[in-house]
XYZ file of C-alpha atoms in Angstrom:
617
model
C 12.904 -35.327 35.102
C 9.784 -35.826 33.000
C 8.044 -32.893 34.694
C 11.044 -30.627 34.132
C 11.147 -31.627 30.472
C 7.445 -30.889 30.068
C 7.869 -27.479 31.716
C 10.752 -26.617 29.425
C 8.740 -27.703 26.395
C 5.795 -25.590 27.515
C 8.091 -22.611 28.060
C 9.538 -23.018 24.581
C 6.050 -23.182 23.068
C 4.986 -20.011 24.925
C 8.205 -18.315 23.853
C 7.554 -19.047 20.197
C 3.790 -18.491 20.307
C 3.913 -14.783 19.423
C 6.310 -15.348 16.520
C 4.210 -18.239 15.196
C 1.089 -16.073 15.256
C 2.970 -13.261 13.516
C 4.126 -15.612 10.738
C 0.532 -16.772 10.282
C -0.435 -13.183 9.359
C 1.743 -13.489 6.222
C 3.253 -10.021 6.522
C 6.199 -11.088 4.359
C 4.126 -10.626 1.181
C 4.421 -6.843 1.704
C 7.099 -5.733 -0.730
C 8.163 -2.531 1.084
C 10.320 -3.164 4.153
C 9.097 -0.030 5.930
C 5.430 -1.086 5.824
C 6.370 -4.683 6.542
C 8.291 -3.712 9.698
C 5.575 -1.326 10.896
C 2.851 -3.943 10.399
C 4.794 -6.587 12.326
C 5.536 -4.297 15.270
C 1.930 -3.070 15.272
C 0.806 -6.704 15.476
C 3.118 -7.348 18.443
C 1.858 -4.170 20.116
C -1.796 -5.153 19.791
C -1.250 -8.818 20.609
C 0.484 -7.874 23.889
C -2.175 -5.198 24.615
C 0.506 -2.510 24.832
C -1.596 -0.192 22.651
C -3.990 0.167 25.600
C -1.251 1.512 27.908
C -0.605 5.227 27.411
C 2.930 6.557 27.579
C 2.085 8.596 30.681
C 0.783 5.472 32.425
C 4.006 3.738 31.435
C 6.102 6.553 32.958
C 4.021 6.342 36.135
C 4.647 2.590 36.288
C 8.411 3.228 35.968
C 8.295 5.592 38.917
C 6.107 3.286 41.018
C 8.622 0.482 40.558
C 11.619 2.724 41.336
C 13.203 2.590 37.891
C 13.697 6.376 37.797
C 16.257 6.104 40.614
C 18.320 3.372 38.948
C 21.193 3.893 36.559
C 20.544 3.164 32.906
C 23.191 0.479 32.831
C 21.839 -1.283 35.928
C 20.573 -4.804 35.291
C 17.325 -6.353 36.498
C 16.503 -10.038 36.416
C 13.576 -11.631 34.653
C 11.565 -12.141 37.849
C 11.611 -8.412 38.635
C 10.777 -7.630 35.032
C 7.753 -9.909 35.352
C 6.729 -8.032 38.509
C 6.948 -4.702 36.688
C 4.877 -5.996 33.775
C 2.305 -7.403 36.208
C 1.875 -3.998 37.858
C 1.465 -2.372 34.423
C -1.256 -4.761 33.255
C -3.139 -4.949 36.557
C -3.274 -1.151 36.677
C -4.524 -1.220 33.085
C -7.385 -3.564 34.019
C -8.382 -1.176 36.808
C -8.735 1.649 34.266
C -10.615 -0.435 31.698
C -14.371 -1.085 31.976
C -15.465 -4.528 33.096
C -16.647 -5.411 29.583
C -13.186 -4.772 28.101
C -10.949 -6.553 30.609
C -7.823 -8.221 29.202
C -6.199 -11.546 30.023
C -3.393 -10.304 32.260
C -1.479 -13.574 32.546
C -1.450 -14.153 28.799
C -0.347 -10.567 28.089
C 2.452 -10.815 30.655
C 3.683 -14.100 29.190
C 3.701 -12.881 25.588
C 5.418 -9.572 26.335
C 7.960 -11.114 28.721
C 8.988 -13.751 26.172
C 9.248 -11.119 23.434
C 11.431 -8.823 25.567
C 13.705 -11.681 26.640
C 14.065 -12.891 23.053
C 14.819 -9.330 21.890
C 17.209 -8.071 24.571
C 18.598 -11.246 26.141
C 19.713 -13.196 23.128
C 22.605 -14.748 25.089
C 20.224 -16.040 27.825
C 21.838 -14.249 30.765
C 18.463 -13.816 32.437
C 18.981 -10.055 32.877
C 18.049 -6.847 31.058
C 19.345 -3.320 31.492
C 17.050 -0.605 32.782
C 17.581 1.563 29.712
C 16.730 -1.226 27.255
C 13.486 -1.953 29.107
C 12.545 1.745 29.212
C 13.353 2.255 25.542
C 11.367 -0.789 24.459
C 8.252 -0.132 26.578
C 8.212 3.606 25.820
C 8.441 2.874 22.077
C 5.886 0.066 21.907
C 3.234 1.481 24.258
C 0.266 3.575 23.159
C -0.010 7.346 23.057
C 1.193 10.191 20.863
C 4.579 9.973 19.230
C 5.496 13.482 20.370
C 4.987 12.468 24.006
C 7.111 9.358 23.519
C 9.947 11.345 21.914
C 9.839 13.927 24.686
C 10.255 11.199 27.295
C 13.065 9.556 25.330
C 14.839 12.924 25.011
C 14.586 13.407 28.765
C 16.466 10.120 29.191
C 19.279 10.989 26.749
C 19.812 14.694 27.569
C 21.951 16.403 30.182
C 20.995 18.928 32.834
C 21.278 21.848 30.407
C 18.709 20.356 28.040
C 21.128 19.283 25.306
C 21.214 15.806 23.850
C 24.132 13.538 24.724
C 25.220 11.798 21.530
C 26.543 8.765 23.399
C 23.189 8.222 25.038
C 21.366 8.694 21.728
C 23.704 6.115 20.220
C 22.771 3.770 23.059
C 19.088 4.460 22.402
C 19.499 3.574 18.711
C 21.221 0.320 19.670
C 18.299 -0.664 21.901
C 15.389 0.509 19.764
C 16.757 -0.977 16.520
C 16.695 -4.390 18.147
C 12.908 -4.329 17.662
C 13.048 -4.609 13.829
C 15.716 -7.278 14.227
C 13.405 -9.239 16.546
C 10.718 -9.356 13.820
C 13.278 -10.499 11.209
C 13.800 -7.060 9.590
C 17.395 -6.527 10.755
C 18.941 -6.266 7.266
C 16.731 -3.273 6.483
C 16.825 -1.448 9.819
C 19.856 -2.730 11.675
C 22.190 -0.568 13.746
C 25.289 0.947 12.146
C 27.998 3.188 13.572
C 27.029 6.022 11.241
C 23.367 6.076 12.283
C 23.838 8.887 14.814
C 25.570 11.272 12.419
C 23.084 10.533 9.660
C 20.287 11.580 12.034
C 21.957 14.652 13.583
C 24.890 16.196 11.760
C 24.640 19.246 14.058
C 26.810 19.680 17.103
C 24.193 20.739 19.656
C 20.724 19.232 19.667
C 17.926 20.640 21.810
C 14.406 19.290 22.294
C 12.694 21.118 19.413
C 15.454 20.151 16.980
C 15.220 16.538 18.148
C 11.469 16.523 17.526
C 11.815 18.262 14.159
C 14.255 15.649 12.874
C 12.453 12.533 14.111
C 8.983 13.806 13.120
C 10.034 15.173 9.734
C 8.700 13.871 6.444
C 10.617 11.734 5.742
C 12.243 10.896 9.095
C 15.744 9.387 9.374
C 16.040 6.172 7.411
C 16.857 3.987 10.423
C 13.687 5.133 12.278
C 11.300 5.552 9.337
C 9.127 2.691 10.643
C 8.403 4.444 13.970
C 6.070 7.256 12.732
C 4.552 4.834 10.211
C 3.537 2.503 13.045
C 1.657 5.393 14.667
C 0.014 6.338 11.373
C -1.139 2.732 10.996
C -2.794 2.926 14.396
C -4.587 6.154 13.413
C -6.018 4.897 10.098
C -7.103 1.382 11.051
C -10.763 2.448 11.168
C -10.695 5.136 8.442
C -13.228 4.456 5.662
C -12.767 5.608 2.049
C -15.866 5.340 -0.212
C -13.677 4.803 -3.302
C -13.310 1.788 -5.579
C -9.891 0.170 -5.806
C -8.625 0.203 -9.398
C -7.079 -3.289 -9.068
C -9.204 -5.498 -6.800
C -12.405 -3.542 -7.607
C -13.364 -3.332 -3.961
C -16.059 -0.687 -3.564
C -14.575 0.739 -0.353
C -11.228 0.948 1.415
C -10.136 0.754 5.025
C -6.847 2.196 6.237
C -4.551 3.973 3.784
C -5.541 5.058 0.274
C -2.951 5.584 -2.493
C -3.500 7.826 -5.535
C -1.248 7.733 -8.584
C 0.266 11.084 -9.533
C 0.496 10.156 -13.234
C -2.574 7.997 -14.002
C -5.776 10.029 -13.703
C -8.268 8.550 -11.239
C -6.111 5.512 -10.463
C -6.341 4.605 -6.762
C -5.271 1.533 -4.814
C -6.177 0.182 -1.407
C -3.382 -0.461 1.062
C -3.426 -4.231 0.495
C -2.926 -3.925 -3.272
C -0.314 -1.193 -2.955
C 1.686 -3.033 -0.315
C 1.757 -6.157 -2.476
C 2.784 -4.269 -5.617
C -0.341 -4.936 -7.674
C -0.834 -2.866 -10.830
C -2.937 -3.088 -13.980
C -3.602 -1.101 -17.115
C -1.244 1.771 -17.898
C -0.223 2.075 -14.233
C 3.222 0.898 -13.164
C 4.837 0.354 -9.791
C 7.434 2.937 -10.769
C 4.841 5.718 -10.735
C 4.783 8.085 -7.805
C 1.931 7.413 -5.373
C 0.491 9.760 -2.768
C -0.671 8.323 0.541
C -4.013 9.510 1.966
C -5.014 8.840 5.556
C -8.490 10.414 5.353
C -11.345 10.934 2.911
C -12.566 14.346 1.790
C -15.553 14.867 -0.469
C -15.078 16.999 -3.627
C -17.111 19.809 -2.071
C -14.940 19.804 1.035
C -11.785 19.780 -1.097
C -13.053 22.788 -3.051
C -13.918 24.744 0.087
C -10.541 23.899 1.608
C -8.738 25.037 -1.556
C -10.681 28.313 -1.604
C -9.971 28.936 2.068
C -6.315 28.134 1.528
C -6.080 30.483 -1.423
C -7.757 33.276 0.553
C -5.347 32.794 3.452
C -7.972 31.521 5.919
C -6.075 28.264 6.475
C -2.391 28.294 7.421
C -0.316 26.631 4.714
C 2.478 25.211 6.831
C 1.424 23.900 10.235
C 4.158 22.797 12.658
C 4.190 19.025 13.280
C 4.473 19.596 17.031
C 4.153 22.483 19.493
C 7.248 24.467 20.356
C 8.664 23.600 23.769
C 11.064 25.706 25.891
C 14.690 24.936 25.173
C 15.778 25.052 28.801
C 15.442 21.886 30.789
C 12.671 21.802 33.343
C 13.817 22.067 36.912
C 13.140 18.987 38.999
C 10.417 19.452 41.564
C 11.490 20.011 45.155
C 9.804 17.255 47.160
C 11.616 17.783 50.466
C 8.748 19.563 52.194
C 5.970 17.554 50.572
C 3.546 15.926 53.025
C 2.928 12.261 52.339
C -0.763 11.323 52.059
C -2.271 9.521 55.005
C -3.273 5.924 54.330
C -6.815 5.034 55.320
C -7.121 3.136 58.593
C -8.140 -0.447 57.949
C -9.347 -1.434 61.404
C -10.251 -0.041 64.818
C -6.778 -0.611 66.317
C -5.127 1.505 63.636
C -7.678 4.249 64.236
C -7.021 4.253 67.944
C -3.258 4.312 67.457
C -3.469 7.204 65.019
C -5.750 9.226 67.285
C -3.425 8.722 70.258
C -0.391 9.849 68.264
C 1.546 6.573 68.748
C 3.240 5.295 65.585
C 2.035 1.994 64.215
C 4.448 -0.649 62.880
C 3.384 0.071 59.304
C 3.172 3.861 59.597
C 6.004 6.368 59.235
C 7.135 8.709 61.963
C 5.987 11.584 59.765
C 2.359 10.768 60.682
C 2.650 11.929 64.299
C 0.676 15.134 65.139
C 3.777 17.091 66.160
C 5.552 16.131 62.953
C 2.506 17.088 60.876
C 2.287 20.502 62.561
C 5.947 21.105 61.828
C 5.395 20.170 58.158
C 2.458 22.560 57.929
C 4.575 25.396 59.331
C 7.335 24.626 56.837
C 4.861 24.620 53.962
C 3.415 27.966 55.050
C 6.918 29.475 55.387
C 7.944 28.106 51.993
C 4.798 29.471 50.338
C 5.413 32.917 51.842
C 8.981 32.913 50.537
C 7.812 31.921 47.062
C 5.269 34.732 47.108
C 7.965 37.230 48.110
C 10.279 35.998 45.376
C 7.484 36.271 42.840
C 6.826 39.884 43.926
C 10.499 40.764 43.566
C 10.737 39.093 40.167
C 7.944 41.288 38.825
C 9.985 44.374 39.729
C 13.455 43.194 38.632
C 13.801 40.503 35.986
C 17.239 39.382 34.779
C 17.797 38.946 31.027
C 17.612 35.150 31.252
C 14.195 35.326 32.917
C 13.047 37.729 30.227
C 13.866 35.252 27.493
C 12.166 32.451 29.397
C 9.068 34.591 29.997
C 9.095 35.561 26.316
C 9.062 31.900 25.293
C 6.301 31.162 27.791
C 4.247 34.105 26.545
C 4.807 32.948 22.971
C 3.477 29.516 23.824
C 0.506 31.046 25.591
C -0.257 33.233 22.580
C -0.060 30.236 20.296
C -2.399 28.296 22.561
C -4.828 31.224 22.712
C -4.743 31.528 18.904
C -5.494 27.815 18.512
C -8.365 28.014 20.976
C -9.781 31.052 19.195
C -9.617 29.249 15.863
C -11.415 26.249 17.325
C -14.020 28.528 18.883
C -14.510 30.286 15.542
C -14.989 26.947 13.793
C -17.501 25.828 16.403
C -19.471 29.070 16.026
C -19.484 28.702 12.245
C -20.732 25.139 12.572
C -23.486 26.256 14.960
C -24.525 29.005 12.531
C -24.576 26.544 9.640
C -26.718 24.068 11.561
C -29.078 26.875 12.600
C -29.516 27.994 8.976
C -30.157 24.426 7.853
C -32.759 24.026 10.577
C -34.493 27.265 9.565
C -34.461 26.300 5.893
C -35.906 22.900 6.743
C -38.684 24.419 8.888
C -39.698 27.171 6.421
C -41.797 26.377 3.315
C -39.696 26.409 0.162
C -40.805 27.046 -3.451
C -40.318 23.357 -4.160
C -42.805 22.455 -1.453
C -45.192 25.079 -2.849
C -44.886 23.547 -6.286
C -45.689 20.142 -4.878
C -49.076 21.312 -3.489
C -50.898 21.402 -6.913
C -49.693 17.884 -7.554
C -51.088 16.738 -4.261
C -54.369 18.503 -4.970
C -54.576 16.871 -8.400
C -53.990 13.448 -6.882
C -56.679 14.066 -4.273
C -59.055 15.212 -7.017
C -58.394 12.012 -8.993
C -58.967 9.907 -5.905
C -62.330 11.612 -5.287
C -63.303 11.089 -8.936
C -62.368 7.410 -8.697
C -64.411 7.105 -5.522
C -67.453 8.625 -7.278
C -67.040 6.209 -10.184
C -66.921 3.252 -7.807
C -70.046 4.479 -6.049
C -71.857 4.849 -9.385
C -70.705 1.367 -10.402
C -72.001 -0.051 -7.154
C -75.357 1.645 -7.664
C -75.571 0.266 -11.219
C -74.833 -3.242 -9.930
C -77.557 -2.853 -7.302
C -80.000 -1.781 -10.015
C -79.031 -4.755 -12.199
C -79.553 -7.025 -9.226
C -83.031 -5.616 -8.735
C -83.909 -6.113 -12.429
C -82.731 -9.733 -12.325
C -84.856 -10.402 -9.293
C -87.875 -8.804 -10.986
C -87.341 -11.038 -14.027
C -87.003 -14.047 -11.748
C -90.275 -13.150 -10.077
C -91.973 -13.012 -13.483
C -90.608 -16.428 -14.392
C -91.805 -17.900 -11.112
C -95.296 -16.477 -11.716
C -95.238 -17.992 -15.195
C -94.330 -21.362 -13.743
C -97.195 -21.093 -11.259
C -99.623 -20.311 -14.058
C -98.289 -23.247 -16.041
C -98.710 -25.489 -13.025
C -102.309 -24.361 -12.592
C -103.019 -24.949 -16.266
C -101.514 -28.419 -16.131
C -103.549 -29.175 -13.026
C -106.782 -27.918 -14.670
C -105.997 -29.877 -17.858
C -105.443 -33.078 -15.925
C -108.571 -32.527 -13.825
C -110.833 -30.959 -16.487
C -111.327 -31.512 -20.210
C -108.389 -33.330 -21.726
C -108.747 -31.492 -25.075
C -108.126 -28.054 -23.535
C -104.515 -26.951 -23.860
C -102.743 -23.742 -22.878
C -101.603 -21.271 -25.425
C -98.091 -22.133 -26.493
C -95.798 -22.080 -29.480
C -93.302 -19.767 -30.963
C -95.591 -16.788 -30.607
C -96.157 -17.248 -26.922
C -94.897 -14.255 -24.941
C -93.769 -14.261 -21.321
C -94.292 -11.230 -19.121
C -90.776 -10.362 -18.012
C -90.617 -6.766 -16.886
C -87.185 -5.339 -17.603
C -85.966 -1.883 -16.636
C -83.054 -0.433 -18.520
C -80.858 1.950 -16.608
C -77.768 3.823 -17.621
C -74.543 2.769 -15.935
C -73.328 6.336 -15.978
C -76.322 7.752 -14.103
C -76.214 8.008 -10.371
C -79.215 6.273 -8.740
C -80.618 7.822 -5.628
C -81.916 4.652 -3.984
C -80.015 2.733 -1.342
C -79.077 -0.985 -1.480
C -82.151 -1.795 0.595
C -84.410 -0.013 -1.959
C -83.325 -2.379 -4.744
C -85.950 -4.891 -3.533
C -88.762 -2.425 -4.091
C -91.356 -3.865 -6.485
C -90.266 -7.465 -5.932
C -92.711 -9.770 -4.252
C -93.315 -13.385 -3.485
C -90.552 -15.827 -2.769
C -87.865 -13.625 -4.280
C -88.508 -10.914 -1.683
C -88.314 -13.495 1.075
C -85.070 -14.876 -0.361
C -83.294 -11.553 -0.836
C -84.753 -9.339 1.871
C -83.578 -11.380 4.878
C -80.218 -11.287 6.563
C -77.182 -9.181 5.844
C -76.685 -8.125 2.185
C -74.313 -10.532 0.512
C -71.590 -9.887 -1.959
C -73.090 -8.313 -5.090
C -70.913 -10.291 -7.477
C -71.829 -13.638 -5.900
C -75.503 -12.679 -5.824
C -75.457 -11.806 -9.507
C -73.691 -15.036 -10.453
C -76.072 -17.189 -8.413
C -79.075 -15.313 -9.781
C -77.849 -15.818 -13.340
C -77.388 -19.542 -12.727
C -80.872 -19.793 -11.220
C -82.416 -17.973 -14.178
C -80.632 -20.278 -16.593
C -81.866 -23.387 -14.760
C -85.402 -22.014 -14.618
C -85.442 -21.205 -18.332
C -84.194 -24.696 -19.206
C -86.906 -26.302 -17.103
C -89.495 -23.988 -18.689
C -88.379 -24.957 -22.180
C -88.645 -28.619 -21.251
C -92.220 -28.064 -20.023
C -93.145 -26.235 -23.193
C -91.690 -29.013 -25.369
C -93.584 -31.600 -23.384
C -96.822 -29.648 -23.936
C -96.151 -29.502 -27.730
C -95.573 -33.227 -27.834
C -98.861 -33.821 -26.048
C -100.800 -31.635 -28.544
C -99.448 -33.524 -31.575
C -100.251 -36.981 -30.221
C -103.509 -36.434 -28.404
C -104.516 -39.997 -28.272
C -101.268 -41.106 -26.775
C -101.669 -38.370 -24.184
C -105.104 -39.646 -23.351
C -103.788 -43.143 -22.719
C -100.571 -42.365 -21.040
C -100.972 -38.666 -20.268
C -102.463 -39.290 -16.856
C -99.397 -40.943 -15.425
C -96.979 -38.675 -17.273
C -98.945 -35.582 -16.442
C -99.068 -36.474 -12.821
C -95.348 -37.147 -12.897
C -94.640 -33.784 -14.576
C -96.991 -31.980 -12.210
C -95.415 -33.531 -9.197
C -91.913 -32.752 -10.491
C -92.670 -29.090 -11.200
C -94.466 -28.820 -7.859
C -91.483 -30.244 -6.011
C -89.117 -27.881 -7.891
C -91.208 -24.860 -6.975
C -91.515 -26.030 -3.409
C -87.730 -26.385 -3.147
C -87.271 -22.895 -4.578
C -89.686 -21.489 -2.023
C -88.023 -23.187 0.943
C -84.466 -22.588 -0.306
C -83.996 -18.978 -1.421
C -81.623 -18.196 -4.217
C -78.145 -17.415 -2.872
């Protein structure tokens, strides 16, 4: 008992799952019942994966399961309905690529529960064949014209005229779909629905298609073409800003106000009745299912005014009014099934019938079928030859309609071919224009030449600057060499003073001059020497310091050289001041000069020795 209760609870949850998911989408905020009904049925279609099944595949599934031989009022139980749905979805998975496979069991469960809830409200456990055909043919994928043609074939008689009683039955079944998604008050069945759709007495196929595909269609079925338009515009992009939500782009439908200039709404804002500014919901709105640029609109208007584009295009092709004759399948040879094992192959080669094979597969029976086919083909050829000589008036009208359709098809193909040729010519001209030099490109060449000339001038300036820096480096090194020679002379004089007469002193004072050769060069002139020639004329320790190794960065060399010169000048000034102090106090120098002199001599000697062993960096 507990297990049965759990199974029933699970079945109830699965039965309500689709409706719970549909309520979660919040479609009830859409203020227009037509769009609300179309969106709900489109959701059911996609959730059950019916949009992946084409109407022709659905018709093939009906024939494979033998529904075309059953009466419309015949009833089938839920288990057989589940078998039919299983064959539909398993065949769909065979056609789909492996990366887009669907969950067959889930799709079967959702669709089965929806169909039972829609067409078996009294829980009899049975559905009629016509209700199942009407529902699946309406909710599957494909073109609406193909669906309506199949529906008309189910509600018409042998002469090709619609039977009003059958159309009334179709309306009863198909209008249960809006009722199932809680839109029955808007699109429920009434007894006057048939006459409001077709007030005429005799309805043929083209009239049936004209009425149901008109703009607007009958009020009770206005949601059916809208559901197909929704499927066609789901991925349409409009690069336009919505005037209410300020979204920079739109997906789906686009609505333009016929009174407010430039006022456009996306489908979400329009469906919910949003409006701002001078716009009102009472204004007339035009629905757009595609985007055309202003240039394309202008070209289309010019072509339309010149008569290049037909103004009124038929919504569907014109079909022959007479009903198509059913195919004669009496003399059709059944295809041979492939032998699965060696025993079947041996039995088939020997001519003995197998338990699973029909008697038609025997060689004698096959030969007889071939003879019948040949005889039947010869008779058809003879009848065709006679019909070319003598054609009754009825055949003439039929041939006229067929020729008219062929001419229309040829005209459409010629128009498409003309458009393709024009597109090819346009692309060829664009390619030639892109490959040939244009005046704009020619005007850009002087600009490029000017830029190249400026770059060369900048390069020359940088080279001259580098040469000037090299020359300055050489002058600094020459000055440094002079200072080092001066320090050597001072050292020798100090040594001779300490070793010789103490009263002898070197020439010093404010008028003392130091030989510091300086060469002035112009920064704007272009030297002809190379970076290695900048050491020409420099000797001693400076040449050893700067002439070895890879040339270093000029900026760093100049900074280090400047620091070295500053340190050397400070030490030289200190030496000169010490010499002045010794001249003023000669007696003190005589007493204490020996130790101090030796200390100064040793200090200057050590400084020069360090400068010799450690070149200036």
